[in-house]
mmCIF file with all atom_site columns, C-alpha atoms in Angstrom:
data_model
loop_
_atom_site.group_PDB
_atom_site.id
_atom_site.type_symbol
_atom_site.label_atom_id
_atom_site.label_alt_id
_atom_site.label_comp_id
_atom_site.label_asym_id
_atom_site.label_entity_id
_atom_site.label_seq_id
_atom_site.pdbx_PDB_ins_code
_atom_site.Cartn_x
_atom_site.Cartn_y
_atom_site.Cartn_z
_atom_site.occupancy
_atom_site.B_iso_or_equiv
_atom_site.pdbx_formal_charge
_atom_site.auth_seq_id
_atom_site.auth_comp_id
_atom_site.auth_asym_id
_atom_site.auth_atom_id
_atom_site.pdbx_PDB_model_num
ATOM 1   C CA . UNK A 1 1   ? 32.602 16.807 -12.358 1.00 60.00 ? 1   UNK A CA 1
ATOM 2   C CA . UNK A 1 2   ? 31.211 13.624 -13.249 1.00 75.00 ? 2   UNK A CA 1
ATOM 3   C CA . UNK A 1 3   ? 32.528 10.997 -15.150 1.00 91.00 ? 3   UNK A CA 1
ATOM 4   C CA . UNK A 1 4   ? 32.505 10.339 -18.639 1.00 97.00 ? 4   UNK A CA 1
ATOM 5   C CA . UNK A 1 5   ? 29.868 8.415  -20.295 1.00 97.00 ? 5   UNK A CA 1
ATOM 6   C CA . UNK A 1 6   ? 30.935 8.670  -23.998 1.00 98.00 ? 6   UNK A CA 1
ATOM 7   C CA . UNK A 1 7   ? 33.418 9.132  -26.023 1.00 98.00 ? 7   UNK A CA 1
ATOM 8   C CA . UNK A 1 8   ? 32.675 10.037 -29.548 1.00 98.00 ? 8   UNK A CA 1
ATOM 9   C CA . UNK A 1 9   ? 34.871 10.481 -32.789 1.00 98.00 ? 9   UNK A CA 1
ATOM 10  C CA . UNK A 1 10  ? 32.896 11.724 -35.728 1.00 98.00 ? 10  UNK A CA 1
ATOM 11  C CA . UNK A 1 11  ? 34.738 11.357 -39.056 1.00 97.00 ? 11  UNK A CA 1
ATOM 12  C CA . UNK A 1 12  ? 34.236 12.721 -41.986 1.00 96.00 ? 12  UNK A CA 1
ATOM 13  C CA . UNK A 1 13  ? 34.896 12.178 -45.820 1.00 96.00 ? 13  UNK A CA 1
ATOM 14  C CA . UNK A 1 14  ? 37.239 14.135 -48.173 1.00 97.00 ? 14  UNK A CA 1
ATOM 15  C CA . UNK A 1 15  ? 37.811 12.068 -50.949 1.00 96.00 ? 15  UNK A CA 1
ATOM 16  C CA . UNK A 1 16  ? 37.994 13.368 -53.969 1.00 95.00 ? 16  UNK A CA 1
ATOM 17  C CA . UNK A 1 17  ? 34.139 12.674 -54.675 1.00 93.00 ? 17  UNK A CA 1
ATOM 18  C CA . UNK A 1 18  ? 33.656 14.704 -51.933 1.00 92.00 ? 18  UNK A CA 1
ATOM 19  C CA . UNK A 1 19  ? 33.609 18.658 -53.501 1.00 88.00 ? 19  UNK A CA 1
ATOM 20  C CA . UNK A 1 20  ? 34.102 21.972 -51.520 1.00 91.00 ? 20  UNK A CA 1
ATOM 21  C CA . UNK A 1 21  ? 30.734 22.418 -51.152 1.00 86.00 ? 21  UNK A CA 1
ATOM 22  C CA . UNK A 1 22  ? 29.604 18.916 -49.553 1.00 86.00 ? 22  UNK A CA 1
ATOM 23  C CA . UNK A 1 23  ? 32.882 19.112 -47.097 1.00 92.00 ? 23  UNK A CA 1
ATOM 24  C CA . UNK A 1 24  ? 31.243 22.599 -45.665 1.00 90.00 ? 24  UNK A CA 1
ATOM 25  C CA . UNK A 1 25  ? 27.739 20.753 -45.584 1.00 86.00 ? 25  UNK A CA 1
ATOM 26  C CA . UNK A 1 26  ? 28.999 17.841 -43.905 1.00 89.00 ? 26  UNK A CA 1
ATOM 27  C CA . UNK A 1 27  ? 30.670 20.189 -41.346 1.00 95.00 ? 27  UNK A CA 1
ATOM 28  C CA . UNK A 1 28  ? 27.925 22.517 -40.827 1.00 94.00 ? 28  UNK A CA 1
ATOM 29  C CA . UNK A 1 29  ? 25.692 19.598 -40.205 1.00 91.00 ? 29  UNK A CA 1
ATOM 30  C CA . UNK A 1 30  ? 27.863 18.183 -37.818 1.00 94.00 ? 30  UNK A CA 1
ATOM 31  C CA . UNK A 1 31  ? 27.934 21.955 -35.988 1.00 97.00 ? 31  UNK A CA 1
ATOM 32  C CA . UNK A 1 32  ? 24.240 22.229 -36.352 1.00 96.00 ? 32  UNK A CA 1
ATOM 33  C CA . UNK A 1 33  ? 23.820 18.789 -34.861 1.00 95.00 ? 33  UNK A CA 1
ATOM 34  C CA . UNK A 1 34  ? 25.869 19.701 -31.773 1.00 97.00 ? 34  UNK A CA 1
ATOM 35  C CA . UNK A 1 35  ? 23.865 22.689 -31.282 1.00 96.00 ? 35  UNK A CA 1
ATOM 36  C CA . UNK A 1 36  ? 20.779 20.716 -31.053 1.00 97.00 ? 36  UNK A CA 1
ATOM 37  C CA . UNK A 1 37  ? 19.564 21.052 -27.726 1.00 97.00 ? 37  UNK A CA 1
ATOM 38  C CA . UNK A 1 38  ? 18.569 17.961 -26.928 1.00 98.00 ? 38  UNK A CA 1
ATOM 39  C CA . UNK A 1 39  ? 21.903 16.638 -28.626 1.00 97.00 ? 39  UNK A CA 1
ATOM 40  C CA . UNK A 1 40  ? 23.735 19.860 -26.567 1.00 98.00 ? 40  UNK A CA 1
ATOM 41  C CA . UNK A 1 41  ? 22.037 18.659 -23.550 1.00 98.00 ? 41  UNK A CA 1
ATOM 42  C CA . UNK A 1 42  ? 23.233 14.594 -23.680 1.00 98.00 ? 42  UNK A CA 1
ATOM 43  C CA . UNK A 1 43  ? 26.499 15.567 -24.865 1.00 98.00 ? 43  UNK A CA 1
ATOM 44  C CA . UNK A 1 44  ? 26.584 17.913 -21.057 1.00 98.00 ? 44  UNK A CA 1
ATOM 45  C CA . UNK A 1 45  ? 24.976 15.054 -19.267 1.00 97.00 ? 45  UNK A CA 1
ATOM 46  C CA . UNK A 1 46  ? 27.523 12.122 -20.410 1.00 97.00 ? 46  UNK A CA 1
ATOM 47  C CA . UNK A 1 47  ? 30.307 14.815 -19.861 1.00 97.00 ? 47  UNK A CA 1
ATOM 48  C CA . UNK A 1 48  ? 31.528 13.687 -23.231 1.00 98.00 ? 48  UNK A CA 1
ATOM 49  C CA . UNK A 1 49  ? 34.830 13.835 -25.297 1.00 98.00 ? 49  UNK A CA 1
ATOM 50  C CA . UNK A 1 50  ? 34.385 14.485 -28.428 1.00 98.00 ? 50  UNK A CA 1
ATOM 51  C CA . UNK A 1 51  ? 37.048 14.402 -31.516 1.00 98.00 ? 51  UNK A CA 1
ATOM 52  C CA . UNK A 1 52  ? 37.068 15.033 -35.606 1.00 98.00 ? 52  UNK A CA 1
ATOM 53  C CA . UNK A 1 53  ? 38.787 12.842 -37.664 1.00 98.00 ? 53  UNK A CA 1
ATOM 54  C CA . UNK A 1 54  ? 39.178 13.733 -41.763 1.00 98.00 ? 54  UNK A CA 1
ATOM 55  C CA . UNK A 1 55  ? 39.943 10.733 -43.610 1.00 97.00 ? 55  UNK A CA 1
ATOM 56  C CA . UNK A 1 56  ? 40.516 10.101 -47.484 1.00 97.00 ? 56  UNK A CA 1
ATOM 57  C CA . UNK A 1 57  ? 43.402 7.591  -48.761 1.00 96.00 ? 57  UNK A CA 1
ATOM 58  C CA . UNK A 1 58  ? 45.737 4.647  -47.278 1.00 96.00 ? 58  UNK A CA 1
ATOM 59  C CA . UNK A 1 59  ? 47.731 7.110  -45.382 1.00 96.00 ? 59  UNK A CA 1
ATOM 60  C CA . UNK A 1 60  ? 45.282 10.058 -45.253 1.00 97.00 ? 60  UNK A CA 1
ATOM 61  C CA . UNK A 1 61  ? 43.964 10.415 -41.680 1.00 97.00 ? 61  UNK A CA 1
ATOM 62  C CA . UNK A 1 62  ? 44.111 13.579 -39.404 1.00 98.00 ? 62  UNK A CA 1
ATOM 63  C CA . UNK A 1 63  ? 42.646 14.496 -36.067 1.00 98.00 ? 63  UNK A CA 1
ATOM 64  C CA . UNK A 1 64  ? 41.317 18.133 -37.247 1.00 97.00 ? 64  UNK A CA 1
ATOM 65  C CA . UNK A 1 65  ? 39.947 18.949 -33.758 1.00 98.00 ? 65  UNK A CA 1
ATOM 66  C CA . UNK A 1 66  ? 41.956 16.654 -30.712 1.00 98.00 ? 66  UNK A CA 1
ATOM 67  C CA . UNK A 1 67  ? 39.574 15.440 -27.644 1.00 98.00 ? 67  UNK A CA 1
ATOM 68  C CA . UNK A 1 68  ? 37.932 17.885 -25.861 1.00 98.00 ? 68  UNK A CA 1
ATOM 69  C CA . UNK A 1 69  ? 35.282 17.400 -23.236 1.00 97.00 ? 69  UNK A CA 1
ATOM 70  C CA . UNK A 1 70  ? 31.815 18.592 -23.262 1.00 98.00 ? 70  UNK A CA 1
ATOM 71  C CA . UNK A 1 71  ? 31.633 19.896 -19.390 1.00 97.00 ? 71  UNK A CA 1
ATOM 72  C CA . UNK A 1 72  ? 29.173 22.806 -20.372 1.00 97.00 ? 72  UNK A CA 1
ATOM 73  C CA . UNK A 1 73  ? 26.519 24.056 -23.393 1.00 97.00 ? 73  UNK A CA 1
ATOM 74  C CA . UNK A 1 74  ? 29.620 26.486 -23.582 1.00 98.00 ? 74  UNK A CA 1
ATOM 75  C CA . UNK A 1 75  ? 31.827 24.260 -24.650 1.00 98.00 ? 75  UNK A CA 1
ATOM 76  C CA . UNK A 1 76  ? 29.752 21.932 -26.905 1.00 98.00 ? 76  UNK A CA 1
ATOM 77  C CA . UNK A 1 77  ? 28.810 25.627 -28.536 1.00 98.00 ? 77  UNK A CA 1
ATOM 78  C CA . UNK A 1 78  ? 32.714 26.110 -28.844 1.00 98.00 ? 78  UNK A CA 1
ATOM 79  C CA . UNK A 1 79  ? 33.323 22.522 -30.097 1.00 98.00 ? 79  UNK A CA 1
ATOM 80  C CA . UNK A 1 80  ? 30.845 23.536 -32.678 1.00 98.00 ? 80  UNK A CA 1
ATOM 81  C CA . UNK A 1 81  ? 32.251 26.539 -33.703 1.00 98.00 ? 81  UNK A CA 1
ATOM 82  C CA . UNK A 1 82  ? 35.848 25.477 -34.356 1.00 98.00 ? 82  UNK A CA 1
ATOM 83  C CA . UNK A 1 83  ? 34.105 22.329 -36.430 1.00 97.00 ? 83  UNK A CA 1
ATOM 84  C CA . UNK A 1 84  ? 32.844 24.738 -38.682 1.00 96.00 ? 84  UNK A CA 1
ATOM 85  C CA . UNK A 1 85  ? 35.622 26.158 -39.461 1.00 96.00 ? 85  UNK A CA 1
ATOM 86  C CA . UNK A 1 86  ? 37.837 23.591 -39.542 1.00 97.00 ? 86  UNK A CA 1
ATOM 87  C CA . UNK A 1 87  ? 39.577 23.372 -42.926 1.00 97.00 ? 87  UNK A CA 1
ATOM 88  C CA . UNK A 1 88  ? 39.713 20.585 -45.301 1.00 97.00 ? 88  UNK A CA 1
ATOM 89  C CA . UNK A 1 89  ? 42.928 19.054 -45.022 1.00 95.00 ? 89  UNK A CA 1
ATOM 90  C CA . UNK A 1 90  ? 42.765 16.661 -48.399 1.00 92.00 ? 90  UNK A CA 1
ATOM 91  C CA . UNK A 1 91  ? 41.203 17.197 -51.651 1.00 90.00 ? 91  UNK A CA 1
ATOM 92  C CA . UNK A 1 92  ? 41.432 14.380 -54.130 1.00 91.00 ? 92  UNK A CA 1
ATOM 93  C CA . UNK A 1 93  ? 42.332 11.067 -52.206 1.00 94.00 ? 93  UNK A CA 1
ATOM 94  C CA . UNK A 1 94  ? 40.961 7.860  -52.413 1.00 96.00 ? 94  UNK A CA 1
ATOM 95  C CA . UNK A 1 95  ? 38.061 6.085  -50.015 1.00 96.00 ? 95  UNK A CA 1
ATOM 96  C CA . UNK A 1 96  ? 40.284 3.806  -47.528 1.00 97.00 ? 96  UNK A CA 1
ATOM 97  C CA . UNK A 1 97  ? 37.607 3.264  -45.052 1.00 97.00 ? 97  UNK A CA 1
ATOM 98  C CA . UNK A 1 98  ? 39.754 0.114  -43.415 1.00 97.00 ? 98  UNK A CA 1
ATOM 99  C CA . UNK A 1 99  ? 43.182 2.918  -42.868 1.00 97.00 ? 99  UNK A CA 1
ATOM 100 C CA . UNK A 1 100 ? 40.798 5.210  -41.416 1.00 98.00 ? 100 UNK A CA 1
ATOM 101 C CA . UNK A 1 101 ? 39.411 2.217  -38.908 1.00 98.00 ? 101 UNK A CA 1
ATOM 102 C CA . UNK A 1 102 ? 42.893 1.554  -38.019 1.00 97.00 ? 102 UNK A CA 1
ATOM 103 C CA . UNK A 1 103 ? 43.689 5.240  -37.153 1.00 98.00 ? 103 UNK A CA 1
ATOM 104 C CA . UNK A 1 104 ? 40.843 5.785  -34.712 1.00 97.00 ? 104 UNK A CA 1
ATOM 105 C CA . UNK A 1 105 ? 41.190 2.972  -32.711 1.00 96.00 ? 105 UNK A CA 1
ATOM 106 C CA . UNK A 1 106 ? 44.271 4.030  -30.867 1.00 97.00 ? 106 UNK A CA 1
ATOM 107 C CA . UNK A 1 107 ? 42.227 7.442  -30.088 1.00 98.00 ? 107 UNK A CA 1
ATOM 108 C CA . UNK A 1 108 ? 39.916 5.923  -27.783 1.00 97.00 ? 108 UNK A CA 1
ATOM 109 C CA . UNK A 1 109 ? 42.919 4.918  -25.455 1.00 96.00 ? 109 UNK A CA 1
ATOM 110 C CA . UNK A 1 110 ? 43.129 8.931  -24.709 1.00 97.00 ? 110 UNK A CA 1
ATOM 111 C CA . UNK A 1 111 ? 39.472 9.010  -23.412 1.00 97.00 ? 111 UNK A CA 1
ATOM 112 C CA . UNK A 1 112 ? 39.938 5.314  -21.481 1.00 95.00 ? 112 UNK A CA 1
ATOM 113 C CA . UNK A 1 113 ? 37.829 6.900  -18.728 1.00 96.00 ? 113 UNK A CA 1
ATOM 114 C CA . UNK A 1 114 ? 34.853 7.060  -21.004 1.00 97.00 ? 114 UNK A CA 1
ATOM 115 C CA . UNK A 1 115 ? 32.431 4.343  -20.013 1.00 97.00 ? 115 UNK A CA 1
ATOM 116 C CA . UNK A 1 116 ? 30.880 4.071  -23.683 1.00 97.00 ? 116 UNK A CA 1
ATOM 117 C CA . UNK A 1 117 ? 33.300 5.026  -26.802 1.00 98.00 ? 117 UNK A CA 1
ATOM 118 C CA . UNK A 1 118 ? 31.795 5.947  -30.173 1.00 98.00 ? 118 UNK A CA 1
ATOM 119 C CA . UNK A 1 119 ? 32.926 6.140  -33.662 1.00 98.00 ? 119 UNK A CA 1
ATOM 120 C CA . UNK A 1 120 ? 30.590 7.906  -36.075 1.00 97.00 ? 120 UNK A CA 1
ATOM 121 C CA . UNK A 1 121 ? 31.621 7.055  -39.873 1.00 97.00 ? 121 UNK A CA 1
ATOM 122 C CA . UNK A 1 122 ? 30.256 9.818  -42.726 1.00 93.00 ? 122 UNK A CA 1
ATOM 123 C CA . UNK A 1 123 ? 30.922 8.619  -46.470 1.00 92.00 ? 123 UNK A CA 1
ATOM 124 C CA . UNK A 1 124 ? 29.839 8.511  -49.667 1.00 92.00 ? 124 UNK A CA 1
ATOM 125 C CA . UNK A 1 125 ? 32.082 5.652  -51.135 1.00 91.00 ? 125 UNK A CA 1
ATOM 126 C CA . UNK A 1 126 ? 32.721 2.001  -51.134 1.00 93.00 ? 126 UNK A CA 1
ATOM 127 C CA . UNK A 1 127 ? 36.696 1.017  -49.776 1.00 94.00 ? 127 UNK A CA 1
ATOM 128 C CA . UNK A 1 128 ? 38.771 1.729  -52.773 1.00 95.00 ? 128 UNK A CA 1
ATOM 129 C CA . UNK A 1 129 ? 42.139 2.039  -51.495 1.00 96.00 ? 129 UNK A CA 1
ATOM 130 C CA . UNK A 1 130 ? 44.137 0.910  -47.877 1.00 95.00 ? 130 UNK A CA 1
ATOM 131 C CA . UNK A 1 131 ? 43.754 -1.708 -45.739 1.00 93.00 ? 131 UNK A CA 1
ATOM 132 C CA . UNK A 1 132 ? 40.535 -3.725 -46.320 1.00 93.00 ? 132 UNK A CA 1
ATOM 133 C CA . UNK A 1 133 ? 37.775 -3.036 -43.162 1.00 95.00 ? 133 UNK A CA 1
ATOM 134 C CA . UNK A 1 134 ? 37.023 -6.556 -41.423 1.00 94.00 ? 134 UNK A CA 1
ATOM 135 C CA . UNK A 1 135 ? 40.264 -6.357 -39.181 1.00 93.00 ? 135 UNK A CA 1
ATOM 136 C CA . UNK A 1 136 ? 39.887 -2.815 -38.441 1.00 95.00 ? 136 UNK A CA 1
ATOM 137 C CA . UNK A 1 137 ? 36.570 -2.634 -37.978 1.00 97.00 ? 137 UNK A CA 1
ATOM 138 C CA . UNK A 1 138 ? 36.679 -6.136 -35.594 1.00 96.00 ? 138 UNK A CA 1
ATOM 139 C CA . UNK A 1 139 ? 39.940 -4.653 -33.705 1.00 95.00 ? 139 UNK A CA 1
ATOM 140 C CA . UNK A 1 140 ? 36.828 -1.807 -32.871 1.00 97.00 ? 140 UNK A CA 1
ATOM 141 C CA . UNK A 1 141 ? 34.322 -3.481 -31.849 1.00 98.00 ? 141 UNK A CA 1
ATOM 142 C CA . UNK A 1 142 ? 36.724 -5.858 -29.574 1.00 97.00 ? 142 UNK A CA 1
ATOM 143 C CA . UNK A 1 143 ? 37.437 -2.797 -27.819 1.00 96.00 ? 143 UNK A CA 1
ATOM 144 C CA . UNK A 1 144 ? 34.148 -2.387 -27.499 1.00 97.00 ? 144 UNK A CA 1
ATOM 145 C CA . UNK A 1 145 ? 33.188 0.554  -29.619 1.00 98.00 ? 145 UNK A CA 1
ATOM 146 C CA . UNK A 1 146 ? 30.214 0.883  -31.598 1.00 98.00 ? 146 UNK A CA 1
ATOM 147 C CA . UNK A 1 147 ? 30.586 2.192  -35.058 1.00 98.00 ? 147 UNK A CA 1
ATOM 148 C CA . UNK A 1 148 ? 27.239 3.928  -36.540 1.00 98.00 ? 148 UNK A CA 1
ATOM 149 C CA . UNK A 1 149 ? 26.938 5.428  -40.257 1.00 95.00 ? 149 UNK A CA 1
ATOM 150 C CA . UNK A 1 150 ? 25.520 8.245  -42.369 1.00 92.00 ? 150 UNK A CA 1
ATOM 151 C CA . UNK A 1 151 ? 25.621 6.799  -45.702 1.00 92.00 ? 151 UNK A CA 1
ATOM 152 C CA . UNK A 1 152 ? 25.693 9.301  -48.483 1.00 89.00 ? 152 UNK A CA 1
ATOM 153 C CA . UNK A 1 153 ? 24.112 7.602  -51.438 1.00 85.00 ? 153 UNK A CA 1
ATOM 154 C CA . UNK A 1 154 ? 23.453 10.374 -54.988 1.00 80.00 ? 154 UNK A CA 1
ATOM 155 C CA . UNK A 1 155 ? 21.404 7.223  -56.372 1.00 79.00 ? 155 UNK A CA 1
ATOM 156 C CA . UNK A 1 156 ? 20.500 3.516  -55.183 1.00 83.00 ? 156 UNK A CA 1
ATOM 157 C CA . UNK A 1 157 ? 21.620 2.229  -52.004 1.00 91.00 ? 157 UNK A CA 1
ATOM 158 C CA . UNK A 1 158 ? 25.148 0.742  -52.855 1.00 93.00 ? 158 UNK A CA 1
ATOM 159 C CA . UNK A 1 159 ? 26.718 2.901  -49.521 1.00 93.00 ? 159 UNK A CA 1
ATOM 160 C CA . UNK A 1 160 ? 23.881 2.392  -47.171 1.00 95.00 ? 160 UNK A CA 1
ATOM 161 C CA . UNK A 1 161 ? 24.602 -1.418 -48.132 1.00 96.00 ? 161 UNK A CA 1
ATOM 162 C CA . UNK A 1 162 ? 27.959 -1.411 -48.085 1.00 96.00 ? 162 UNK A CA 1
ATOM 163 C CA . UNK A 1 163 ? 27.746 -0.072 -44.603 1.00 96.00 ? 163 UNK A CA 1
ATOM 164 C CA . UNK A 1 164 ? 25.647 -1.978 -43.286 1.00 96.00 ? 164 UNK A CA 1
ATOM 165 C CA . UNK A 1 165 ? 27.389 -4.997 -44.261 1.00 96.00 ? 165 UNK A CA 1
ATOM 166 C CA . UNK A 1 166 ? 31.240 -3.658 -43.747 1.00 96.00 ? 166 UNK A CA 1
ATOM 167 C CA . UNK A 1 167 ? 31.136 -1.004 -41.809 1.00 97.00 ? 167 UNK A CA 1
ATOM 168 C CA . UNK A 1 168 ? 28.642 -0.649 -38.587 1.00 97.00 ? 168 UNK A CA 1
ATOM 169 C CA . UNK A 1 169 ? 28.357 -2.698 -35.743 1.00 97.00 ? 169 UNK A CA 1
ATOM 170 C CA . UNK A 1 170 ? 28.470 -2.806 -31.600 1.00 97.00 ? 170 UNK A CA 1
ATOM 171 C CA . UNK A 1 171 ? 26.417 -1.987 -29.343 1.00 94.00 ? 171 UNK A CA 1
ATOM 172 C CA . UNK A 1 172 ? 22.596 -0.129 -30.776 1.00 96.00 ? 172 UNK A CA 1
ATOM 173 C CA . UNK A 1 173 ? 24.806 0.811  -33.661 1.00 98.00 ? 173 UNK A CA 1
ATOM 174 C CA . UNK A 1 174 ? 23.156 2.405  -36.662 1.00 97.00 ? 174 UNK A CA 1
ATOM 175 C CA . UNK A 1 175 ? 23.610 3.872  -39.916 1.00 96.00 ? 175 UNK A CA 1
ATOM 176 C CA . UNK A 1 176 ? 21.044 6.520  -42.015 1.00 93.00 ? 176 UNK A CA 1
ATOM 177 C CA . UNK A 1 177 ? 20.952 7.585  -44.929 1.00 91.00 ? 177 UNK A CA 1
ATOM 178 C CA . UNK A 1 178 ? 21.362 10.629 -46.457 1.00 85.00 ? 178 UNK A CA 1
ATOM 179 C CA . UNK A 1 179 ? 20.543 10.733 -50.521 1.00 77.00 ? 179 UNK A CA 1
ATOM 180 C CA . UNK A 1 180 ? 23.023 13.395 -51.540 1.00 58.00 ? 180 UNK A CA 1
ATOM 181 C CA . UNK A 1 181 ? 24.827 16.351 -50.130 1.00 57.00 ? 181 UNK A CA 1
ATOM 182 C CA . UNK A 1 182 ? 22.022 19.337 -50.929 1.00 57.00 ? 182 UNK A CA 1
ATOM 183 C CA . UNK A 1 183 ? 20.900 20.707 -47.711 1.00 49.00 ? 183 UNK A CA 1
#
């Protein structure tokens, strides 16, 4: 086997702004993402670990699915699966972006054979609750990790700002925008 190029921990929202209905669209389009095959294909190549973090409140942060390595389309197609159905763990918590910062950045000392490490940040919400983001988010990118975005804005572009200003940065990092939950 070769070694690992990337490491990647996609998080995902479940605040209480986030309903039932957007948690299973955020997970199906992280499934349907995966299965991509030029995503499926990259993910093979880098022999990448991948992880899911759910995040809400101060002290609500959970590793849903733990590191696994992405050796095979196989696997990547079983990472996929299991992210699907992966329940929601929190329903009406608060946006701590910062606390959920804080929690990943331990992870990446599990994958420190990964020559590029990856945090991938879904939310819909501004930081209303836990530790505020600078220090978390520097702490990150000192380690060298590279923190991209999807931005969920219903209307304007408060998020996508708030993002861009708070949240991303590293290496190429990125955030897009997505203008709702419908599919």
């Amino acid at each position: 086997l070769r070694a690992c190029a990337l490491a990647l921990v996609l998080t995902v929202d479940v605040s209480a702004s986030i309903s039932s209905g957007e948690y299973a669209l955020q997970m199906q389009g992280l499934a349907d993402a995966l299965e991509d095959p030029t995503i499926s294909g990259a993910l093979v190549n880098a022999q990448a670990a991948l992880t899911v973090v759910q995040w809400s409140g101060a002290n609500e942060q959970v590793t849903s699915i733990s590191w696994q390595r992405m050796h095979s389309h196989e696997n990547v197609v079983d990472f996929a699966r299991t992210t699907r159905a992966a329940p929601r763990i929190w329903l009406d918590g608060f946006t701590a972006i910062g606390s959920m910062l804080a929690f990943v950045a331990p992870l990446f000392t599990q994958v420190a054979d990964c020559r590029r490490m990856v945090l991938d940040v879904s939310g819909d919400g501004l930081i209303n609750a836990g530790a505020p983001t600078a220090a978390s988010r520097n702490l990150l990118l000192a380690q060298g990790v590279t923190i991209n975005g999807i931005a969920i804005d219903r209307r304007g572009d408060a998020v996508l700002q708030y993002f861009r200003s708070d949240i991303i940065g590293g290496l190429d990092a990125l955030v897009l925008p997505a203008r709702g939950h419908r599919a």
